[in-house]
Every structure is written in C-alpha cells, then in structure tokens.
mmCIF file of C-alpha atoms in Angstrom:
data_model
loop_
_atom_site.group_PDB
_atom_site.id
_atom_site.type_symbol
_atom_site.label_atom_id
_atom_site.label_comp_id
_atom_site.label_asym_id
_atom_site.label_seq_id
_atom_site.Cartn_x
_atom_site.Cartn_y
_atom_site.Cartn_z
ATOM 1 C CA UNK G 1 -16.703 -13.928 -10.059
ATOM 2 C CA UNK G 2 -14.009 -15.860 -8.301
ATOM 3 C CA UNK G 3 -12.607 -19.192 -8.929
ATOM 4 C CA UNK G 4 -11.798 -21.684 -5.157
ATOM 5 C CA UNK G 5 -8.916 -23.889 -5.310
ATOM 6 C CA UNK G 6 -8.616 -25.843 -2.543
ATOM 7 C CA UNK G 7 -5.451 -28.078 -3.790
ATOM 8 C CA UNK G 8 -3.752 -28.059 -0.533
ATOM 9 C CA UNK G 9 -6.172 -28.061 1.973
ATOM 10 C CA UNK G 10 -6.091 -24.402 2.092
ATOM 11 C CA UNK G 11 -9.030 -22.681 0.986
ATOM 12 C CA UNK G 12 -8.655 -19.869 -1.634
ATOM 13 C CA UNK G 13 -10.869 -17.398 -3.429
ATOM 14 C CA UNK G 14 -9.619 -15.414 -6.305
ATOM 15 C CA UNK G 15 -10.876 -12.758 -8.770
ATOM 16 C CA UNK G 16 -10.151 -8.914 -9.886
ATOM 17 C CA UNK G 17 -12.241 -6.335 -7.392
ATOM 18 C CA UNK G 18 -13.974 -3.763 -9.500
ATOM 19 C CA UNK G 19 -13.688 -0.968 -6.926
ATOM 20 C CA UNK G 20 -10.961 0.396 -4.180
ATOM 21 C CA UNK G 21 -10.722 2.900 -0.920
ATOM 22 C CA UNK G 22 -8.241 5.141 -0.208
ATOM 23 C CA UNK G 23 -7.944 6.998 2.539
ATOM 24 C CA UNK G 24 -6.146 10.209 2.968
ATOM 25 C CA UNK G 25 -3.728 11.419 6.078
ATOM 26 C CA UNK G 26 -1.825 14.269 6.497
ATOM 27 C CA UNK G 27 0.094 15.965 9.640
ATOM 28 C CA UNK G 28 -2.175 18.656 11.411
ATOM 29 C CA UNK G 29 -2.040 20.537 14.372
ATOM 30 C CA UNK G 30 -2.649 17.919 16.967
ATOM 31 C CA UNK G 31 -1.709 14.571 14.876
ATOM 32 C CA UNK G 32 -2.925 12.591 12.257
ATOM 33 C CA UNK G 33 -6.125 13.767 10.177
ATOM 34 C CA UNK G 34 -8.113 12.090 8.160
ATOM 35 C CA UNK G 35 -9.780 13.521 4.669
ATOM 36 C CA UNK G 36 -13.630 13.092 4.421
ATOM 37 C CA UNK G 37 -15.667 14.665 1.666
ATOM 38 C CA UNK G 38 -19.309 14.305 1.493
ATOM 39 C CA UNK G 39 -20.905 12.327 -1.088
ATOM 40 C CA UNK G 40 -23.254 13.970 -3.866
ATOM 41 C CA UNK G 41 -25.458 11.587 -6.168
ATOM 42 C CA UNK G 42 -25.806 7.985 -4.390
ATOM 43 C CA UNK G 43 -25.396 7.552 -1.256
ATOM 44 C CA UNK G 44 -25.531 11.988 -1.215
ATOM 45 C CA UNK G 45 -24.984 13.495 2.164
ATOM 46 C CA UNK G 46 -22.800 10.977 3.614
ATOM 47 C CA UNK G 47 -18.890 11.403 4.597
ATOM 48 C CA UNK G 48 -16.832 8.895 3.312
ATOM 49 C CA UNK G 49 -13.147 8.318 1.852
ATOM 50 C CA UNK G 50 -12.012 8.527 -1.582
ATOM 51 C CA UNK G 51 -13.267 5.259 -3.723
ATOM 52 C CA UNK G 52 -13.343 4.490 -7.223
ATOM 53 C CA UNK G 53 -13.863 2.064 -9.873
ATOM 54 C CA UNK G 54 -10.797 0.496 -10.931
ATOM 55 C CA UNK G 55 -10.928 0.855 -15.196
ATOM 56 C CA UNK G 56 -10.018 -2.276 -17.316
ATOM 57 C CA UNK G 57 -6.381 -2.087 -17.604
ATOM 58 C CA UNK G 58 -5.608 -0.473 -14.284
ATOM 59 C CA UNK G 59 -4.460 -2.076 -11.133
ATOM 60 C CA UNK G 60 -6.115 -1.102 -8.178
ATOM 61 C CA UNK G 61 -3.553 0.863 -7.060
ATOM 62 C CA UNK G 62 -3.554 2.754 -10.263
ATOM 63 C CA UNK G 63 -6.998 3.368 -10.140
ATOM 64 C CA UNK G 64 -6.164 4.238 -6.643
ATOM 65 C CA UNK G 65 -3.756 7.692 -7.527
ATOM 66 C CA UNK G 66 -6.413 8.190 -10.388
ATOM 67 C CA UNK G 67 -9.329 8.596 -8.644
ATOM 68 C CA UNK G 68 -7.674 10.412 -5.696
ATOM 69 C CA UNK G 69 -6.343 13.464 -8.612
ATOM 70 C CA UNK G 70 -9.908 13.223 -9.930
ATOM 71 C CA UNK G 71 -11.492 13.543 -6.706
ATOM 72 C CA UNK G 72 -8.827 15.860 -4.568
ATOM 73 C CA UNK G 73 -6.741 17.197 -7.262
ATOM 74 C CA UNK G 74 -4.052 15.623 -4.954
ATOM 75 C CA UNK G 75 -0.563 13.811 -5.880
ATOM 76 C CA UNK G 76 0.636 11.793 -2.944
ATOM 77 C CA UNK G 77 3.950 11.953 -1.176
ATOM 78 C CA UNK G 78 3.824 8.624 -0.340
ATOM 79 C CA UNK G 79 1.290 6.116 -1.041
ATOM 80 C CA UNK G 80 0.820 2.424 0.548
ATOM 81 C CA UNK G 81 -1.515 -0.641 0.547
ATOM 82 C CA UNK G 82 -3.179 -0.606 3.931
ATOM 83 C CA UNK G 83 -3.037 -4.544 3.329
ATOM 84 C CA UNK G 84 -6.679 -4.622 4.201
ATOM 85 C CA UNK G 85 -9.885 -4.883 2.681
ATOM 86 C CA UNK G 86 -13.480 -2.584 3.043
ATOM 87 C CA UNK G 87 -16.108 -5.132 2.673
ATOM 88 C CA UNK G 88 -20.219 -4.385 2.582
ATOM 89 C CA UNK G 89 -22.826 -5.745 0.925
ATOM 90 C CA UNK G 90 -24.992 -4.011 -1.762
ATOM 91 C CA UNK G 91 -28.598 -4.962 -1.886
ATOM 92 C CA UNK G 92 -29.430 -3.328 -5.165
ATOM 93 C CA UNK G 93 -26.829 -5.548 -6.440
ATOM 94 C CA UNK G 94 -27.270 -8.698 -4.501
ATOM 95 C CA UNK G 95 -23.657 -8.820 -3.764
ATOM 96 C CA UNK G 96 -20.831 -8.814 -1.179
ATOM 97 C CA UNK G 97 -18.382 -6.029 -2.618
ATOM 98 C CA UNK G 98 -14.507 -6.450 -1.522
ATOM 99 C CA UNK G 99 -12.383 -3.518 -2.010
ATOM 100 C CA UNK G 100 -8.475 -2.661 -1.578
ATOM 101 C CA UNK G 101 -7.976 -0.122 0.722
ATOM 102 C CA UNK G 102 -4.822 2.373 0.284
ATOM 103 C CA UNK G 103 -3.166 4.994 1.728
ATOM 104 C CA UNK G 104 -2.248 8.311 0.723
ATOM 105 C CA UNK G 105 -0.015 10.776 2.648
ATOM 106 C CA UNK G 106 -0.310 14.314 1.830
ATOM 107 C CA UNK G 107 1.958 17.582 3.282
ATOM 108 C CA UNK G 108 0.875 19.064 6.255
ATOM 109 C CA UNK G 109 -1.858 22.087 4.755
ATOM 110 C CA UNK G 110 -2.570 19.959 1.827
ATOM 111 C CA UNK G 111 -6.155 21.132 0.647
ATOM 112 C CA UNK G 112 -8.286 19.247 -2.029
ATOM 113 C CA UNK G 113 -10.140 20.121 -5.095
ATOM 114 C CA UNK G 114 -13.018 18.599 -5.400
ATOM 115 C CA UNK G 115 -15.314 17.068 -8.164
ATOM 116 C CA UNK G 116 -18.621 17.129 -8.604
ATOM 117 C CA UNK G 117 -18.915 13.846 -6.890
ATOM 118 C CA UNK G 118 -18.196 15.900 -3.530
ATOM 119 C CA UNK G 119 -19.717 19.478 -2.161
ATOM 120 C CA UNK G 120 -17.647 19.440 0.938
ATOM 121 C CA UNK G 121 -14.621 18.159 2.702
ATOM 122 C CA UNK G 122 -13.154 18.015 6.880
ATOM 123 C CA UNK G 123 -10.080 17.108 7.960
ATOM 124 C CA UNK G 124 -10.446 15.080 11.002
ATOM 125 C CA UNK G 125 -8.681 13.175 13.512
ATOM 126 C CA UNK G 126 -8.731 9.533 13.829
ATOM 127 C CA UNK G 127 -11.504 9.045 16.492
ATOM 128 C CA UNK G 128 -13.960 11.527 14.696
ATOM 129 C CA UNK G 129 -13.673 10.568 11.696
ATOM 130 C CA UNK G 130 -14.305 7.611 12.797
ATOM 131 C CA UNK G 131 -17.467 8.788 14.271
ATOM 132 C CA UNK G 132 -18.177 10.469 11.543
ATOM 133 C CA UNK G 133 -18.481 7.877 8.672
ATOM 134 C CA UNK G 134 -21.964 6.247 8.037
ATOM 135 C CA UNK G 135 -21.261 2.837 8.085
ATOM 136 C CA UNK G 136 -19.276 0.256 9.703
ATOM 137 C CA UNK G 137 -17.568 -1.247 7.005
ATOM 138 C CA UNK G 138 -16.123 2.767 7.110
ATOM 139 C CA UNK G 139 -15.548 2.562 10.783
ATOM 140 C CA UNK G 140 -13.623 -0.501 11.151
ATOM 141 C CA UNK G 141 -11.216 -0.366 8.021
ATOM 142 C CA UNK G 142 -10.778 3.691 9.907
ATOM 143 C CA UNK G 143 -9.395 1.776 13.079
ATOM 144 C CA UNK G 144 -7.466 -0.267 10.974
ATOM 145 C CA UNK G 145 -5.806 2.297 9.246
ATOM 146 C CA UNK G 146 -5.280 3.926 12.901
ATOM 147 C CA UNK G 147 -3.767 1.012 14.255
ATOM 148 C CA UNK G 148 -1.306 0.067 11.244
ATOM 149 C CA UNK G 149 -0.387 4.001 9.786
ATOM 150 C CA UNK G 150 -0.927 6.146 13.028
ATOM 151 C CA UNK G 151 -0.451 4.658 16.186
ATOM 152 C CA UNK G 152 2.677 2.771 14.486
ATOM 153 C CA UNK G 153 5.495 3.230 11.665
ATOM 154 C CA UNK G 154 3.910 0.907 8.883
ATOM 155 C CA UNK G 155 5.949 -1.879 7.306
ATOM 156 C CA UNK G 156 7.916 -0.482 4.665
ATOM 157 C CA UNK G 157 7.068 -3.415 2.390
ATOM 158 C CA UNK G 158 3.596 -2.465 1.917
ATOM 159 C CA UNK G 159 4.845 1.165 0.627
ATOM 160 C CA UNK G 160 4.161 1.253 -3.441
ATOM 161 C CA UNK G 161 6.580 3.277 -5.394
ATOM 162 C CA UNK G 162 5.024 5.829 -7.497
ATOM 163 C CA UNK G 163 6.033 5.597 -11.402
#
C-alpha cells in the first residue's frame, strides 16, 4: 500500500517494496556474464536472477547481499543499485509487484553455492541470458542492466558501500 501526494502538481506514489532483484556479473572469457540459476518450487524450471523478500528491518539493499549469500554463497566486490525497477503482475495475488533491482560484481571464476531454492546455474553473456529468461519483465530490466553496467562505466553515485 502506497500513499499519492500530489502537492505540487507532481504526481507521487510511495510505499516499502516487499521483494528485490539482483543480478549477478562477473568478467569471463569473452565479456560480461550474467548468473542464472534455475528455479525449484514456484515458478520450478525457469532461469531467473537472484530475488528475495526483503525481512522487516532490512533495506532492500540489505536484503539484497542477504539473499545473494543465501542463494550463491557469494560476497560481492562491489555492489550497486541498477536505479531501476523489475515490475510484473501476479495473478494469484491480484497485484502489480515493484521490485529494486541491484547489482552484484563478482571475480572473474567466481562459482556459486546454491540453495535448495536452485538445482542449477549458467553463466551467460548479455544477449543469451537475455534469451534465456522466461519473462519480459526479466528481459527488459537484462537490457537495462546491459546498457547502464556493460556497455558503459556506471555512475559512481549509484555504487553502495558495503558495511
């Protein structure tokens, strides 16, 4: 639930997401690469990037490097906002879900351990795992995150310094 304050003439919605992507990039071979680990449970068989509930006290960030050591056993060298949002609607929930997206850089060789919530992983470049992801919510914020962390240096303000 969001409150709309329109004071100004600008229209704004506000309210706490329950739920946040992050995807993960490391240096490979022939550029950029992508982490996608197929689902178990709901949604089981699809590839998809790490997500998470954000717990009550967490930020979403926090939630963010929480869910990516549950998930990947993984500690990021650096770790940003993507200043973007994954968006999809949930018809078992008759609601339009709005989640932060991050970004996690790992080394080059990095290799995840996964939880039960995932039986396997690929690392793949931009443009497969692009093609790769089930739905489109996936595929655009995966351009996004192309556009803004591969094909260009992103802006250094939207880097998060880890505690």
């Amino acid at each position: 639930a969001g409150a709309v304050h329109a004071g100004d003439g600008v229209l704004r919605v506000s309210g706490r997401a329950w739920v946040a992507s992050f995807v993960v990039l490391r240096s490979g071979h022939d550029g950029t690469e992508v982490l996608l680990m197929r689902r178990t449970g709901s949604n089981a068989g699809t590839w998809c990037q790490v997500a998470g509930r954000i717990e009550p006290g967490e930020t979403a960030w926090q939630a963010g490097l929480r869910e990516l050591r549950e998930e990947t056993g993984f500690t990021p060298e650096s770790f940003w906002s993507a200043d973007i949002c994954e968006q999809f609607y949930e018809a078992d929930r008759d609601t339009v879900t709005v989640a932060p997206v991050f970004v996690a850089r790992v080394g080059p060789g990095a290799e995840p351990t996964l939880n039960e919530e995932h039986d396997a992983h690929r690392w793949l470049g931009c443009d497969e795992a692009i093609d790769a992801v089930s739905f489109g919510g996936q595929r655009r914020m995966l351009r996004d995150i192309r556009a803004e962390f591969v094909d260009r240096t992103p802006s250094p303000h939207l880097r998060i310094d880890l505690p």
